[in-house]
Amino acid sequence: MTMRCDTAAPADGSILSLLNGIIAITEEMIGTLEEGSYEEMERLTALRQECIDRLQTGHTPAAGAPPADAAEIRRVIEQLNGITARLTDRMEDQSSSLMSAIHAMQHKRYYGNEQRGRE
């Protein structure tokens, strides 16, 4: 599925639409990370950053977009913070697993070479 910043909500360009899009992308990033698809992860990371950039540059909603409700925006931002924390945890887990695997391979190579030297 090809995602855009605003696919999680009506594509009216509203702040809530962009925030919900970031949440949807972040959720997809978690699944992609677990699958080990690094190319897709790069694409999603770039897409997520594009959405964040649109928010930070004072993105103007499309004509006719509903006004943003501050309470709803706070709720969605809290949801985004939670899903971002989950993504960070998963990325740290992946990094830790990768470092353990690298260390094990180095250990095996070092002691394997040392063992062959004794023979």
mmCIF file of C-alpha atoms in Angstrom:
data_model
loop_
_atom_site.group_PDB
_atom_site.id
_atom_site.type_symbol
_atom_site.label_atom_id
_atom_site.label_comp_id
_atom_site.label_asym_id
_atom_site.label_seq_id
_atom_site.Cartn_x
_atom_site.Cartn_y
_atom_site.Cartn_z
ATOM 1 C CA MET A 1 0.000 0.000 0.000
ATOM 2 C CA THR A 2 1.360 3.413 -0.903
ATOM 3 C CA MET A 3 0.884 5.777 1.994
ATOM 4 C CA ARG A 4 0.859 9.535 2.143
ATOM 5 C CA CYS A 5 0.971 11.800 5.160
ATOM 6 C CA ASP A 6 -2.761 12.225 5.201
ATOM 7 C CA THR A 7 -4.039 8.730 4.355
ATOM 8 C CA ALA A 8 -5.109 7.879 7.911
ATOM 9 C CA ALA A 9 -7.779 10.571 7.892
ATOM 10 C CA PRO A 10 -9.654 12.546 5.252
ATOM 11 C CA ALA A 11 -7.120 14.160 2.937
ATOM 12 C CA ASP A 12 -8.209 17.658 3.882
ATOM 13 C CA GLY A 13 -4.703 18.700 4.860
ATOM 14 C CA SER A 14 -5.735 19.464 8.419
ATOM 15 C CA ILE A 15 -3.320 19.208 11.316
ATOM 16 C CA LEU A 16 -5.256 16.230 12.670
ATOM 17 C CA SER A 17 -5.076 14.547 9.291
ATOM 18 C CA LEU A 18 -1.300 14.948 9.217
ATOM 19 C CA LEU A 19 -0.913 13.763 12.829
ATOM 20 C CA ASN A 20 -3.062 10.709 12.160
ATOM 21 C CA GLY A 21 -1.009 10.048 9.043
ATOM 22 C CA ILE A 22 2.180 10.129 11.106
ATOM 23 C CA ILE A 23 0.624 7.662 13.561
ATOM 24 C CA ALA A 24 -0.353 5.290 10.737
ATOM 25 C CA ILE A 25 3.122 5.497 9.210
ATOM 26 C CA THR A 26 4.755 4.892 12.599
ATOM 27 C CA GLU A 27 2.570 1.818 13.177
ATOM 28 C CA GLU A 28 3.578 0.510 9.754
ATOM 29 C CA MET A 29 7.224 1.209 10.611
ATOM 30 C CA ILE A 30 6.949 -1.045 13.679
ATOM 31 C CA GLY A 31 5.614 -3.905 11.551
ATOM 32 C CA THR A 32 8.242 -3.318 8.885
ATOM 33 C CA LEU A 33 11.012 -3.296 11.484
ATOM 34 C CA GLU A 34 9.844 -6.662 12.796
ATOM 35 C CA GLU A 35 9.847 -8.064 9.245
ATOM 36 C CA GLY A 36 13.378 -6.804 8.640
ATOM 37 C CA SER A 37 12.544 -4.901 5.438
ATOM 38 C CA TYR A 38 15.154 -2.157 5.571
ATOM 39 C CA GLU A 39 14.318 -0.619 2.175
ATOM 40 C CA GLU A 40 10.692 -0.219 3.229
ATOM 41 C CA MET A 41 11.819 1.161 6.578
ATOM 42 C CA GLU A 42 13.875 3.819 4.792
ATOM 43 C CA ARG A 43 10.888 4.759 2.619
ATOM 44 C CA LEU A 44 8.578 5.018 5.624
ATOM 45 C CA THR A 45 11.138 7.020 7.595
ATOM 46 C CA ALA A 46 11.406 9.535 4.740
ATOM 47 C CA LEU A 47 7.617 9.716 4.425
ATOM 48 C CA ARG A 48 7.207 10.240 8.171
ATOM 49 C CA GLN A 49 9.800 13.017 8.094
ATOM 50 C CA GLU A 50 7.972 14.659 5.180
ATOM 51 C CA CYS A 51 4.807 14.752 7.292
ATOM 52 C CA ILE A 52 6.659 16.180 10.282
ATOM 53 C CA ASP A 53 8.258 18.811 8.044
ATOM 54 C CA ARG A 54 4.828 19.807 6.749
ATOM 55 C CA LEU A 55 3.651 20.347 10.319
ATOM 56 C CA GLN A 56 6.754 22.288 11.326
ATOM 57 C CA THR A 57 6.708 24.651 8.360
ATOM 58 C CA GLY A 58 3.282 26.010 9.200
ATOM 59 C CA HIS A 59 1.401 23.858 6.715
ATOM 60 C CA THR A 60 -1.849 25.531 5.660
ATOM 61 C CA PRO A 61 -4.884 23.209 5.549
ATOM 62 C CA ALA A 62 -6.878 22.850 2.369
ATOM 63 C CA ALA A 63 -9.823 25.172 1.852
ATOM 64 C CA GLY A 64 -12.828 23.948 3.797
ATOM 65 C CA ALA A 65 -10.805 21.914 6.286
ATOM 66 C CA PRO A 66 -12.457 21.872 9.700
ATOM 67 C CA PRO A 67 -10.859 24.024 12.387
ATOM 68 C CA ALA A 68 -8.524 22.145 14.695
ATOM 69 C CA ASP A 69 -9.887 21.307 18.142
ATOM 70 C CA ALA A 70 -7.114 21.792 20.726
ATOM 71 C CA ALA A 71 -8.308 18.911 22.933
ATOM 72 C CA GLU A 72 -8.406 16.534 19.969
ATOM 73 C CA ILE A 73 -4.953 17.631 18.851
ATOM 74 C CA ARG A 74 -3.591 16.980 22.366
ATOM 75 C CA ARG A 75 -5.188 13.518 22.389
ATOM 76 C CA VAL A 76 -3.697 12.642 19.012
ATOM 77 C CA ILE A 77 -0.272 13.972 20.021
ATOM 78 C CA GLU A 78 -0.377 11.792 23.161
ATOM 79 C CA GLN A 79 -1.255 8.818 20.961
ATOM 80 C CA LEU A 80 1.620 9.717 18.633
ATOM 81 C CA ASN A 81 4.021 9.965 21.575
ATOM 82 C CA GLY A 82 2.979 6.485 22.718
ATOM 83 C CA ILE A 83 3.411 4.874 19.305
ATOM 84 C CA THR A 84 6.743 6.656 18.826
ATOM 85 C CA ALA A 85 7.934 5.261 22.168
ATOM 86 C CA ARG A 86 6.945 1.765 20.971
ATOM 87 C CA LEU A 87 8.913 2.284 17.757
ATOM 88 C CA THR A 88 11.935 3.476 19.723
ATOM 89 C CA ASP A 89 11.745 0.429 22.010
ATOM 90 C CA ARG A 90 11.562 -1.922 19.015
ATOM 91 C CA MET A 91 14.482 -0.197 17.335
ATOM 92 C CA GLU A 92 16.545 -0.492 20.523
ATOM 93 C CA ASP A 93 15.632 -4.193 20.776
ATOM 94 C CA GLN A 94 16.688 -4.734 17.150
ATOM 95 C CA SER A 95 19.934 -2.855 17.727
ATOM 96 C CA SER A 96 20.707 -4.851 20.859
ATOM 97 C CA SER A 97 20.001 -8.149 19.075
ATOM 98 C CA LEU A 98 22.193 -7.127 16.162
ATOM 99 C CA MET A 99 25.057 -6.117 18.452
ATOM 100 C CA SER A 100 24.784 -9.441 20.318
ATOM 101 C CA ALA A 101 24.915 -11.360 17.041
ATOM 102 C CA ILE A 102 27.958 -9.384 15.864
ATOM 103 C CA HIS A 103 29.723 -9.960 19.177
ATOM 104 C CA ALA A 104 28.985 -13.696 19.006
ATOM 105 C CA MET A 105 30.375 -13.891 15.457
ATOM 106 C CA GLN A 106 33.524 -12.007 16.455
ATOM 107 C CA HIS A 107 33.967 -14.236 19.492
ATOM 108 C CA LYS A 108 33.538 -17.369 17.389
ATOM 109 C CA ARG A 109 35.962 -16.104 14.735
ATOM 110 C CA TYR A 110 38.608 -15.111 17.312
ATOM 111 C CA TYR A 111 38.457 -18.338 19.273
ATOM 112 C CA GLY A 112 38.129 -20.389 16.095
ATOM 113 C CA ASN A 113 41.342 -18.844 14.729
ATOM 114 C CA GLU A 114 43.082 -19.324 18.077
ATOM 115 C CA GLN A 115 42.034 -22.987 18.145
ATOM 116 C CA ARG A 116 43.358 -23.564 14.610
ATOM 117 C CA GLY A 117 46.671 -21.963 15.612
ATOM 118 C CA ARG A 118 47.136 -24.577 18.342
ATOM 119 C CA GLU A 119 46.615 -27.495 15.988
#
